[in-house]
CSV table of C-alpha atoms in Angstrom, one decimal:
chain,number,residue,atom,x,y,z
N,1,MET,CA,-52.9,-85.7,-99.5
N,2,ASP,CA,-56.1,-87.8,-100.0
N,3,LYS,CA,-55.9,-89.0,-96.3
N,4,LYS,CA,-55.5,-85.3,-95.3
N,5,PHE,CA,-58.8,-84.5,-97.1
N,6,SER,CA,-60.6,-87.5,-95.6
N,7,THR,CA,-60.0,-86.1,-92.1
N,8,ILE,CA,-62.8,-83.5,-92.6
N,9,GLY,CA,-65.3,-86.2,-91.9
N,10,TYR,CA,-68.9,-85.3,-91.1
N,11,GLY,CA,-68.2,-81.7,-90.4
N,12,PHE,CA,-69.9,-79.5,-87.9
N,13,LEU,CA,-72.9,-81.4,-86.4
N,14,LEU,CA,-73.6,-79.3,-83.2
N,15,GLU,CA,-76.6,-81.2,-81.8
N,16,GLU,CA,-75.0,-84.7,-82.5
N,17,THR,CA,-71.8,-83.5,-80.8
N,18,LEU,CA,-73.7,-82.2,-77.7
N,19,THR,CA,-75.5,-85.6,-77.5
N,20,LEU,CA,-72.2,-87.5,-77.5
N,21,LEU,CA,-70.5,-85.3,-75.0
N,22,ASP,CA,-73.5,-85.3,-72.6
N,23,PHE,CA,-73.3,-89.1,-72.7
N,24,ALA,CA,-69.6,-89.0,-72.1
N,25,LEU,CA,-70.0,-86.9,-69.0
N,26,GLU,CA,-72.5,-89.4,-67.5
N,27,ASN,CA,-70.8,-92.7,-68.5
N,28,LYS,CA,-67.1,-93.4,-69.0
N,29,ASP,CA,-67.6,-96.8,-70.8
N,30,GLN,CA,-66.9,-96.5,-74.6
N,31,GLN,CA,-69.5,-99.0,-75.6
N,32,ALA,CA,-72.2,-97.7,-73.5
N,33,VAL,CA,-71.9,-94.2,-74.9
N,34,ARG,CA,-71.6,-95.5,-78.3
N,35,ASN,CA,-74.8,-97.5,-77.9
N,36,SER,CA,-76.6,-94.5,-76.4
N,37,CYS,CA,-75.4,-92.3,-79.4
N,38,ILE,CA,-76.5,-94.8,-82.0
N,39,GLN,CA,-80.0,-94.8,-80.3
N,40,SER,CA,-80.2,-91.1,-80.0
N,41,TRP,CA,-78.8,-89.6,-83.1
N,42,PRO,CA,-81.5,-88.8,-85.9
N,43,GLN,CA,-79.7,-90.4,-88.8
N,44,LYS,CA,-81.7,-93.2,-90.2
N,45,SER,CA,-79.0,-95.4,-91.6
N,46,GLU,CA,-77.2,-97.6,-88.9
N,47,SER,CA,-74.1,-97.5,-91.2
N,48,ASN,CA,-74.2,-93.7,-91.2
N,49,LYS,CA,-74.4,-93.7,-87.5
N,50,GLU,CA,-71.5,-96.0,-87.0
N,51,LYS,CA,-69.5,-93.8,-89.4
N,52,LEU,CA,-70.5,-90.8,-87.3
N,53,TRP,CA,-69.5,-92.4,-84.0
N,54,GLN,CA,-66.0,-93.1,-85.5
N,55,HIS,CA,-65.7,-89.5,-86.6
N,56,MET,CA,-66.9,-88.0,-83.3
N,57,LYS,CA,-64.9,-90.4,-81.3
N,58,PHE,CA,-61.7,-89.3,-83.1
N,59,ARG,CA,-62.4,-85.7,-82.6
N,60,PHE,CA,-63.9,-85.3,-79.2
N,61,LEU,CA,-62.9,-88.3,-77.1
N,62,GLU,CA,-59.8,-89.8,-75.7
N,63,ILE,CA,-60.1,-93.4,-75.0
N,64,GLU,CA,-57.9,-95.9,-73.0
N,65,ASN,CA,-58.7,-99.6,-72.7
N,66,GLY,CA,-62.4,-99.0,-73.5
N,67,THR,CA,-62.6,-96.1,-71.0
N,68,ILE,CA,-63.3,-92.5,-71.9
N,69,VAL,CA,-60.6,-90.3,-70.4
N,70,ASP,CA,-61.8,-87.3,-68.3
N,71,THR,CA,-59.7,-84.8,-70.4
N,72,THR,CA,-59.5,-81.0,-70.1
N,73,PHE,CA,-61.8,-80.7,-73.0
N,74,LEU,CA,-64.5,-82.7,-71.4
N,75,ARG,CA,-64.0,-81.0,-68.0
N,76,MET,CA,-64.2,-77.6,-69.8
N,77,PHE,CA,-67.4,-78.7,-71.6
N,78,LYS,CA,-69.0,-79.7,-68.3
N,79,LYS,CA,-68.4,-76.2,-66.9
N,80,VAL,CA,-69.8,-74.3,-69.8
N,81,ARG,CA,-72.5,-76.7,-70.9
N,82,ASN,CA,-75.3,-74.2,-70.2
N,83,GLU,CA,-73.7,-71.3,-72.1
N,84,ASP,CA,-74.7,-71.8,-75.8
N,85,ASP,CA,-71.9,-69.4,-77.2
N,86,ALA,CA,-69.2,-70.9,-75.0
N,87,VAL,CA,-70.1,-74.3,-75.9
N,88,GLN,CA,-70.1,-73.7,-79.6
N,89,ASP,CA,-66.7,-72.0,-79.4
N,90,LEU,CA,-65.3,-74.9,-77.4
N,91,ILE,CA,-66.6,-77.5,-79.8
N,92,PHE,CA,-65.4,-75.6,-82.8
N,93,PHE,CA,-62.0,-75.0,-81.2
N,94,GLN,CA,-61.6,-78.8,-80.8
N,95,LEU,CA,-62.9,-79.5,-84.3
N,96,CYS,CA,-60.2,-77.3,-85.7
N,97,MET,CA,-57.5,-78.8,-83.5
N,98,THR,CA,-58.4,-82.3,-84.9
N,99,THR,CA,-59.1,-81.4,-88.4
N,100,PRO,CA,-56.1,-79.8,-90.0
N,101,ILE,CA,-57.7,-78.9,-93.2
N,102,LEU,CA,-60.3,-76.8,-91.6
N,103,TYR,CA,-57.8,-75.1,-89.5
N,104,GLU,CA,-55.5,-74.4,-92.5
N,105,THR,CA,-58.5,-73.1,-94.5
N,106,LEU,CA,-59.3,-70.7,-91.8
N,107,SER,CA,-55.7,-69.5,-91.7
N,108,LEU,CA,-56.0,-68.6,-95.4
N,109,LEU,CA,-58.8,-66.1,-94.6
N,110,VAL,CA,-56.8,-64.2,-91.8
N,111,THR,CA,-55.2,-61.7,-94.0
N,112,ASP,CA,-53.7,-58.5,-92.8
N,113,SER,CA,-56.4,-56.6,-94.5
N,114,PHE,CA,-59.1,-58.6,-92.9
N,115,LEU,CA,-57.6,-58.1,-89.4
N,116,ASN,CA,-57.2,-54.3,-90.0
N,117,THR,CA,-60.6,-53.7,-91.4
N,118,GLY,CA,-62.5,-56.3,-89.4
N,119,GLU,CA,-64.2,-57.9,-92.4
N,120,ALA,CA,-63.9,-59.3,-95.7
N,121,VAL,CA,-66.0,-60.5,-98.6
N,122,PHE,CA,-65.2,-63.7,-100.8
N,123,SER,CA,-66.9,-65.0,-103.9
N,124,LYS,CA,-67.3,-68.8,-104.1
N,125,TYR,CA,-64.7,-68.5,-107.0
N,126,HIS,CA,-62.2,-66.7,-104.8
N,127,LEU,CA,-62.5,-69.3,-102.0
N,128,ASP,CA,-62.1,-72.1,-104.4
N,129,GLN,CA,-58.9,-70.3,-105.8
N,130,LEU,CA,-57.5,-70.0,-102.4
N,131,LEU,CA,-57.9,-73.6,-101.7
N,132,GLU,CA,-56.7,-74.7,-105.1
N,133,LYS,CA,-53.5,-72.7,-104.6
N,134,LYS,CA,-53.0,-74.2,-101.1
N,135,TYR,CA,-54.1,-77.7,-102.1
N,136,GLU,CA,-53.7,-78.5,-105.8
N,137,ARG,CA,-55.7,-81.7,-105.7
N,138,MET,CA,-58.4,-80.9,-103.4
N,139,PRO,CA,-61.7,-82.3,-104.8
N,140,GLN,CA,-64.6,-80.1,-105.4
N,141,SER,CA,-66.7,-82.1,-103.0
N,142,THR,CA,-64.1,-81.4,-100.2
N,143,ARG,CA,-64.2,-77.7,-101.0
N,144,ASP,CA,-68.0,-77.6,-100.7
N,145,ARG,CA,-67.7,-79.4,-97.4
N,146,VAL,CA,-65.2,-76.9,-96.1
N,147,ARG,CA,-67.6,-74.0,-97.0
N,148,SER,CA,-70.5,-76.0,-95.5
N,149,ILE,CA,-68.7,-76.4,-92.1
N,150,LEU,CA,-67.7,-72.8,-92.0
N,151,VAL,CA,-71.2,-71.5,-92.8
N,152,LYS,CA,-72.8,-74.0,-90.2
N,153,SER,CA,-70.4,-72.8,-87.6
N,154,GLY,CA,-71.1,-69.2,-88.3
N,155,LYS,CA,-67.6,-68.4,-89.6
N,156,LEU,CA,-68.9,-67.6,-93.1
N,157,LYS,CA,-72.1,-65.6,-93.6
N,158,LEU,CA,-73.8,-66.0,-96.9
N,159,SER,CA,-74.5,-62.6,-98.5
N,160,LYS,CA,-76.3,-63.0,-101.8
N,161,SER,CA,-73.7,-64.9,-103.8
N,162,ASN,CA,-70.9,-64.1,-101.7
N,163,TYR,CA,-69.4,-65.1,-98.4
N,164,LYS,CA,-68.8,-62.4,-95.7
N,165,VAL,CA,-66.3,-62.9,-92.8
N,166,LYS,CA,-66.2,-60.7,-89.7
N,167,THR,CA,-63.8,-60.6,-86.8
N,168,TYR,CA,-65.0,-62.4,-83.6
N,169,LEU,CA,-64.1,-62.4,-79.9
N,170,PRO,CA,-64.8,-65.9,-78.3
N,171,THR,CA,-66.4,-66.0,-74.8
N,172,GLU,CA,-64.0,-65.3,-72.1
N,173,SER,CA,-63.9,-69.0,-70.9
N,174,ILE,CA,-62.9,-70.3,-74.2
N,175,LEU,CA,-60.5,-67.5,-75.1
N,176,GLY,CA,-58.7,-68.4,-71.8
N,177,TYR,CA,-58.8,-72.1,-72.7
N,178,ALA,CA,-57.2,-71.3,-76.2
N,179,ILE,CA,-54.5,-69.1,-74.6
N,180,TYR,CA,-53.4,-71.8,-72.0
N,181,PHE,CA,-53.8,-74.6,-74.6
N,182,ASP,CA,-51.3,-72.6,-76.9
N,183,SER,CA,-49.0,-71.6,-74.2
N,184,LEU,CA,-48.6,-75.0,-72.9
N,185,ARG,CA,-47.8,-76.2,-76.5
N,186,ASN,CA,-45.3,-73.4,-77.2
N,187,GLY,CA,-43.8,-73.1,-73.7
N,188,TRP,CA,-45.0,-69.5,-73.3
N,189,ARG,CA,-45.3,-67.9,-69.8
N,190,ALA,CA,-45.8,-64.2,-70.7
N,191,PRO,CA,-46.6,-63.9,-74.4
N,192,SER,CA,-47.6,-60.6,-75.9
N,193,THR,CA,-50.9,-60.2,-77.8
N,194,ALA,CA,-48.7,-59.7,-81.0
N,195,THR,CA,-47.1,-63.1,-80.4
N,196,LEU,CA,-50.6,-64.7,-80.0
N,197,MET,CA,-51.8,-63.1,-83.2
N,198,ASN,CA,-48.8,-64.3,-85.1
N,199,GLN,CA,-48.1,-67.6,-83.6
N,200,SER,CA,-51.2,-69.0,-81.8
N,201,VAL,CA,-54.2,-70.7,-83.2
N,202,ILE,CA,-56.7,-68.0,-81.8
N,203,ALA,CA,-56.6,-65.8,-84.8
N,204,PRO,CA,-57.5,-68.5,-87.4
N,205,VAL,CA,-59.9,-70.5,-85.3
N,206,PHE,CA,-61.9,-67.6,-84.0
N,207,LEU,CA,-61.1,-65.0,-86.7
N,208,CYS,CA,-60.0,-62.7,-83.9
N,209,ASN,CA,-58.0,-59.5,-84.4
N,210,ARG,CA,-55.6,-57.9,-81.9
N,211,SER,CA,-58.0,-55.2,-80.6
N,212,LEU,CA,-60.7,-57.8,-79.9
N,213,LEU,CA,-58.0,-60.0,-78.2
N,214,ILE,CA,-56.8,-57.3,-76.0
N,215,ALA,CA,-60.5,-56.7,-74.9
N,216,GLY,CA,-60.8,-60.4,-74.1
N,217,VAL,CA,-57.5,-60.6,-72.1
N,218,ASN,CA,-58.4,-57.5,-70.2
N,219,LYS,CA,-61.7,-59.4,-69.1
N,220,LEU,CA,-59.7,-62.6,-68.1
N,221,SER,CA,-57.4,-60.4,-66.1
N,222,VAL,CA,-60.2,-58.7,-64.2
N,223,LYS,CA,-61.4,-62.3,-63.3
N,224,GLY,CA,-58.0,-63.2,-62.0
N,225,HIS,CA,-57.0,-65.8,-64.7
N,226,CYS,CA,-54.0,-63.8,-66.0
N,227,GLU,CA,-52.2,-60.5,-65.6
N,228,TYR,CA,-52.1,-58.0,-68.4
N,229,HIS,CA,-49.5,-55.2,-68.7
N,230,ARG,CA,-49.0,-52.5,-71.3
N,231,HIS,CA,-45.7,-51.1,-72.2
N,232,GLY,CA,-46.2,-48.4,-74.7
N,233,GLN,CA,-46.8,-50.1,-77.9
N,234,THR,CA,-46.1,-53.5,-76.6
N,235,ASP,CA,-47.8,-55.6,-74.0
N,236,GLN,CA,-47.5,-58.9,-72.0
N,237,ILE,CA,-50.0,-61.5,-70.7
N,238,GLN,CA,-48.7,-62.9,-67.5
N,239,LEU,CA,-50.1,-66.4,-67.1
N,240,ILE,CA,-51.2,-67.4,-63.6
N,241,TYR,CA,-51.5,-71.2,-64.0
N,242,GLN,CA,-48.8,-73.6,-64.9
N,243,THR,CA,-51.1,-75.9,-67.1
N,244,LEU,CA,-54.3,-76.0,-69.1
N,245,GLU,CA,-55.7,-78.3,-66.5
N,246,GLU,CA,-55.1,-75.7,-63.7
N,247,TYR,CA,-57.0,-73.1,-65.7
N,248,VAL,CA,-59.8,-75.4,-66.4
N,249,ASP,CA,-60.1,-76.3,-62.7
N,250,ALA,CA,-60.1,-72.7,-61.6
N,251,TRP,CA,-62.7,-71.5,-64.0
N,252,LYS,CA,-66.1,-70.8,-62.5
């Protein structure tokens, strides 16, 4: 359990992450990218920068024999680099996929009531109680770090002494990325939006409810990245591409 808590690392540092990924697009040599990051990041302590590099490398890079792999994540980042909302959605998605404690905390917030009403308000005490019930031995410092990450990423909004949560529709490019990511992992070729809400990572990571998901899927369908069919109260998302790589390559 202590090891699990330690995976939260440095949290959500958007500018430092952008610096890292920009360097990784320019140069695939791990050591060269590390050196560039150490020189550019604003932290004063060299030891902190080295720890930050280890944290970032684990979450955002795949390295083989000292070479940075051109992953689907990096290729998608390159395509949406000039779109602020899409970049933030993609980076947060990747952070959640590599930081289980963060993803599981978000899952606690996605209640039926929240998804139906579109918003919820939690006190600091209520959030602590949720985390304590899920993780009996979570240190207070970790709880504080989790809340800090969710505030910095915009998932929690401070409202007086409470935290407000609202449903959110990710940008089309990253919604499609998440759908194909999950479909590959689960073997789906034509999932319903109900299946995605109940079994995929989209609802927790983005705090997305079904009505927003349907709106996003419709936009993806219009652009030709899937087909969407309604059958009374049920529906079906017919996937066009066989893999996430194909989706990323096709995105313009």
